[in-house]
Amino acid sequence: MFPGRVRVHLAARSLLHLTRRSFWLDISSDGKKLNLSDSNASFHAVWLRHNCNCKDCLTSSGQKSVTGKDLIGDLRISHASINGDEVKIKWKKENDNSQHTGYLSLQWLMANTYTVQSLEQRSTDLEPIPATKLPFVEYTSVMDSDEGLWKWLYHLNYYGLSLVTGVPTGNLDIKKVLNKRISK
């Protein structure tokens, strides 16, 4: 039921340039992996489901609505096909027979493969941020101005971290303070 192969020849953007490639989509015999044979990329069913970008998995603001409940259990890929520049995937949970069908961009999949070679390439493309240049925002700026709050959230989104300096010491629950500021 799970294994399958679809051959597609199309123009697809790789990490570096546009090439013409022929892809084979292979679903592993247990349904837990999807393989792109031309690139040696293999994607786990749970990872693919977590990254599904269909209208049911993203809110109108772009926030993911996939929860842990959607990912636990015996999640398997029951079908995969190419529709234009997207991969259509159908997942099935064996333990409760629930199903979900979603789409992922082929270009996005190629850019986000996690083969050893692609991870090594990405790591050489990244420039480390020296500790002296870590992004930071003053605590009072975050708490007292929308511009400071925006700058802090931007740093968190772009760099994955942001230092907040000048935070008062003492009996201060920083989570409560920042939650109050963010939910304002």
mmCIF file of C-alpha atoms in Angstrom:
data_model
loop_
_atom_site.group_PDB
_atom_site.id
_atom_site.type_symbol
_atom_site.label_atom_id
_atom_site.label_comp_id
_atom_site.label_asym_id
_atom_site.label_seq_id
_atom_site.Cartn_x
_atom_site.Cartn_y
_atom_site.Cartn_z
ATOM 1 C CA MET A 1 0.000 0.000 0.000
ATOM 2 C CA PHE A 2 2.751 2.470 0.894
ATOM 3 C CA PRO A 3 5.587 2.018 -1.592
ATOM 4 C CA GLY A 4 5.251 3.973 -4.785
ATOM 5 C CA ARG A 5 7.251 5.691 -7.475
ATOM 6 C CA VAL A 6 6.448 8.719 -9.577
ATOM 7 C CA ARG A 7 8.815 9.973 -12.275
ATOM 8 C CA VAL A 8 8.792 13.640 -13.153
ATOM 9 C CA HIS A 9 11.018 15.652 -15.482
ATOM 10 C CA LEU A 10 10.915 19.377 -14.848
ATOM 11 C CA ALA A 11 12.939 22.497 -14.343
ATOM 12 C CA ALA A 12 13.633 22.916 -10.655
ATOM 13 C CA ARG A 13 15.745 25.457 -8.833
ATOM 14 C CA SER A 14 18.534 23.897 -6.845
ATOM 15 C CA LEU A 15 20.387 25.736 -4.127
ATOM 16 C CA LEU A 16 22.726 27.328 -6.648
ATOM 17 C CA HIS A 17 21.217 27.333 -10.117
ATOM 18 C CA LEU A 18 18.357 26.292 -12.377
ATOM 19 C CA THR A 19 18.759 22.819 -13.837
ATOM 20 C CA ARG A 20 16.625 20.297 -15.697
ATOM 21 C CA ARG A 21 16.290 17.210 -13.589
ATOM 22 C CA SER A 22 14.344 14.009 -13.528
ATOM 23 C CA PHE A 23 13.000 13.104 -10.098
ATOM 24 C CA TRP A 24 11.773 9.865 -8.675
ATOM 25 C CA LEU A 25 9.562 10.052 -5.637
ATOM 26 C CA ASP A 26 9.893 6.853 -3.650
ATOM 27 C CA ILE A 27 7.864 6.075 -0.576
ATOM 28 C CA SER A 28 9.716 3.652 1.684
ATOM 29 C CA SER A 29 8.116 0.247 2.207
ATOM 30 C CA ASP A 30 7.017 1.222 5.726
ATOM 31 C CA GLY A 31 5.676 4.614 4.583
ATOM 32 C CA LYS A 32 7.908 6.532 6.971
ATOM 33 C CA LYS A 33 10.167 8.206 4.390
ATOM 34 C CA LEU A 34 9.859 9.955 1.061
ATOM 35 C CA ASN A 35 12.934 9.847 -1.142
ATOM 36 C CA LEU A 36 13.876 12.164 -4.002
ATOM 37 C CA SER A 37 16.096 9.768 -5.891
ATOM 38 C CA ASP A 38 17.922 12.290 -8.069
ATOM 39 C CA SER A 39 19.235 14.252 -5.100
ATOM 40 C CA ASN A 40 19.662 11.379 -2.619
ATOM 41 C CA ALA A 41 17.400 13.369 -0.313
ATOM 42 C CA SER A 42 15.245 11.455 2.111
ATOM 43 C CA PHE A 43 12.490 13.105 4.155
ATOM 44 C CA HIS A 44 10.851 11.583 7.213
ATOM 45 C CA ALA A 45 7.056 11.492 7.241
ATOM 46 C CA VAL A 46 6.828 13.365 10.557
ATOM 47 C CA TRP A 47 9.197 16.110 9.360
ATOM 48 C CA LEU A 48 7.209 16.523 6.144
ATOM 49 C CA ARG A 49 3.910 16.647 8.062
ATOM 50 C CA HIS A 50 5.338 19.207 10.484
ATOM 51 C CA ASN A 51 6.355 21.395 7.537
ATOM 52 C CA CYS A 52 3.114 21.039 5.547
ATOM 53 C CA ASN A 53 2.069 24.439 4.187
ATOM 54 C CA CYS A 54 -1.486 23.711 3.104
ATOM 55 C CA LYS A 55 -4.337 26.042 4.063
ATOM 56 C CA ASP A 56 -5.329 23.731 6.932
ATOM 57 C CA CYS A 57 -1.823 23.785 8.431
ATOM 58 C CA LEU A 58 -1.199 27.540 8.287
ATOM 59 C CA THR A 59 -3.314 30.329 9.709
ATOM 60 C CA SER A 60 -4.036 33.428 7.618
ATOM 61 C CA SER A 61 -1.051 35.112 9.309
ATOM 62 C CA GLY A 62 1.289 32.277 8.290
ATOM 63 C CA GLN A 63 1.449 30.717 11.783
ATOM 64 C CA LYS A 64 1.714 26.924 11.812
ATOM 65 C CA SER A 65 -1.333 25.196 13.225
ATOM 66 C CA VAL A 66 0.178 21.687 13.206
ATOM 67 C CA THR A 67 0.260 20.428 16.785
ATOM 68 C CA GLY A 68 2.090 17.630 18.521
ATOM 69 C CA LYS A 69 -1.118 15.614 18.382
ATOM 70 C CA ASP A 70 -0.907 15.735 14.571
ATOM 71 C CA LEU A 71 2.606 14.286 14.690
ATOM 72 C CA ILE A 72 2.409 11.526 17.293
ATOM 73 C CA GLY A 73 1.287 8.006 16.571
ATOM 74 C CA ASP A 74 2.075 5.815 13.641
ATOM 75 C CA LEU A 75 2.247 8.518 10.935
ATOM 76 C CA ARG A 76 2.959 7.238 7.434
ATOM 77 C CA ILE A 77 2.952 8.532 3.876
ATOM 78 C CA SER A 78 0.306 6.684 1.904
ATOM 79 C CA HIS A 79 0.647 8.578 -1.390
ATOM 80 C CA ALA A 80 2.925 11.177 -3.006
ATOM 81 C CA SER A 81 2.769 12.815 -6.410
ATOM 82 C CA ILE A 82 4.037 15.874 -8.248
ATOM 83 C CA ASN A 83 1.479 18.558 -9.142
ATOM 84 C CA GLY A 84 3.267 21.308 -11.054
ATOM 85 C CA ASP A 85 6.057 22.548 -8.803
ATOM 86 C CA GLU A 86 4.573 21.020 -5.666
ATOM 87 C CA VAL A 87 4.718 17.613 -4.072
ATOM 88 C CA LYS A 88 1.287 16.435 -2.970
ATOM 89 C CA ILE A 89 1.529 14.132 0.035
ATOM 90 C CA LYS A 90 -1.140 12.101 1.743
ATOM 91 C CA TRP A 91 -0.403 11.032 5.316
ATOM 92 C CA LYS A 92 -2.248 8.406 7.288
ATOM 93 C CA LYS A 93 -2.074 7.597 10.978
ATOM 94 C CA GLU A 94 -2.398 3.852 11.393
ATOM 95 C CA ASN A 95 -3.504 4.014 15.020
ATOM 96 C CA ASP A 96 -6.664 6.088 14.393
ATOM 97 C CA ASN A 97 -7.074 5.998 10.573
ATOM 98 C CA SER A 98 -6.983 9.810 10.358
ATOM 99 C CA GLN A 99 -5.654 11.259 7.121
ATOM 100 C CA HIS A 100 -4.271 14.550 5.883
ATOM 101 C CA THR A 101 -3.370 15.717 2.387
ATOM 102 C CA GLY A 102 -1.001 18.634 1.938
ATOM 103 C CA TYR A 103 1.477 20.223 -0.412
ATOM 104 C CA LEU A 104 5.135 21.195 -0.203
ATOM 105 C CA SER A 105 7.039 23.127 -2.826
ATOM 106 C CA LEU A 106 9.599 20.999 -4.646
ATOM 107 C CA GLN A 107 11.946 23.986 -4.613
ATOM 108 C CA TRP A 108 11.505 24.318 -0.844
ATOM 109 C CA LEU A 109 12.181 20.601 -0.336
ATOM 110 C CA MET A 110 15.372 20.795 -2.380
ATOM 111 C CA ALA A 111 16.519 23.858 -0.428
ATOM 112 C CA ASN A 112 15.786 22.158 2.902
ATOM 113 C CA THR A 113 17.184 18.686 2.397
ATOM 114 C CA TYR A 114 19.066 17.404 5.375
ATOM 115 C CA THR A 115 21.564 15.157 3.653
ATOM 116 C CA VAL A 116 25.091 15.350 5.049
ATOM 117 C CA GLN A 117 26.273 17.074 1.858
ATOM 118 C CA SER A 118 23.562 19.769 1.920
ATOM 119 C CA LEU A 119 24.059 20.434 5.644
ATOM 120 C CA GLU A 120 27.809 20.800 5.125
ATOM 121 C CA GLN A 121 27.188 23.182 2.213
ATOM 122 C CA ARG A 122 24.820 25.324 4.284
ATOM 123 C CA SER A 123 27.247 25.443 7.196
ATOM 124 C CA THR A 124 30.021 26.757 4.927
ATOM 125 C CA ASP A 125 27.618 29.371 3.492
ATOM 126 C CA LEU A 126 26.812 30.766 6.931
ATOM 127 C CA GLU A 127 28.928 33.402 8.529
ATOM 128 C CA PRO A 128 29.161 33.088 12.293
ATOM 129 C CA ILE A 129 28.138 36.078 14.377
ATOM 130 C CA PRO A 130 31.003 37.089 16.683
ATOM 131 C CA ALA A 131 29.971 37.409 20.323
ATOM 132 C CA THR A 132 30.843 41.098 20.177
ATOM 133 C CA LYS A 133 28.234 41.605 17.437
ATOM 134 C CA LEU A 134 25.307 39.651 18.880
ATOM 135 C CA PRO A 135 22.043 41.542 18.345
ATOM 136 C CA PHE A 136 20.770 43.269 21.460
ATOM 137 C CA VAL A 137 17.994 45.571 22.631
ATOM 138 C CA GLU A 138 17.724 47.542 25.861
ATOM 139 C CA TYR A 139 15.110 46.272 28.305
ATOM 140 C CA THR A 140 13.522 49.716 28.651
ATOM 141 C CA SER A 141 13.241 49.986 24.872
ATOM 142 C CA VAL A 142 11.429 46.631 24.665
ATOM 143 C CA MET A 143 9.091 47.560 27.505
ATOM 144 C CA ASP A 144 8.414 51.204 26.621
ATOM 145 C CA SER A 145 8.272 51.425 22.841
ATOM 146 C CA ASP A 146 6.785 49.511 19.947
ATOM 147 C CA GLU A 147 9.987 50.158 17.994
ATOM 148 C CA GLY A 148 12.075 48.433 20.696
ATOM 149 C CA LEU A 149 9.644 45.530 20.874
ATOM 150 C CA TRP A 150 9.687 45.190 17.074
ATOM 151 C CA LYS A 151 13.517 45.278 17.006
ATOM 152 C CA TRP A 152 13.718 42.563 19.657
ATOM 153 C CA LEU A 153 11.184 40.308 17.883
ATOM 154 C CA TYR A 154 12.909 40.925 14.542
ATOM 155 C CA HIS A 155 16.251 39.796 16.010
ATOM 156 C CA LEU A 156 14.614 36.681 17.457
ATOM 157 C CA ASN A 157 13.081 35.832 14.103
ATOM 158 C CA TYR A 158 16.082 36.646 11.910
ATOM 159 C CA TYR A 159 19.025 35.530 14.075
ATOM 160 C CA GLY A 160 17.266 33.079 16.370
ATOM 161 C CA LEU A 161 18.427 35.024 19.411
ATOM 162 C CA SER A 162 18.592 38.512 20.851
ATOM 163 C CA LEU A 163 20.171 39.775 24.030
ATOM 164 C CA VAL A 164 18.067 41.998 26.238
ATOM 165 C CA THR A 165 20.415 44.234 28.207
ATOM 166 C CA GLY A 166 19.751 46.329 31.255
ATOM 167 C CA VAL A 167 17.201 43.928 32.725
ATOM 168 C CA PRO A 168 16.453 44.821 36.347
ATOM 169 C CA THR A 169 17.749 42.369 38.923
ATOM 170 C CA GLY A 170 15.909 41.178 41.943
ATOM 171 C CA ASN A 171 12.577 39.474 42.341
ATOM 172 C CA LEU A 172 11.432 40.009 38.754
ATOM 173 C CA ASP A 173 9.693 37.255 36.787
ATOM 174 C CA ILE A 174 10.883 38.170 33.285
ATOM 175 C CA LYS A 175 8.436 35.757 31.618
ATOM 176 C CA LYS A 176 5.457 37.525 33.187
ATOM 177 C CA VAL A 177 6.809 40.957 32.262
ATOM 178 C CA LEU A 178 7.514 40.063 28.638
ATOM 179 C CA ASN A 179 4.242 38.146 28.241
ATOM 180 C CA LYS A 180 2.425 41.222 29.459
ATOM 181 C CA ARG A 181 4.299 43.375 26.930
ATOM 182 C CA ILE A 182 3.839 41.024 23.980
ATOM 183 C CA SER A 183 0.138 40.409 24.625
ATOM 184 C CA LYS A 184 -0.520 44.144 24.984
#
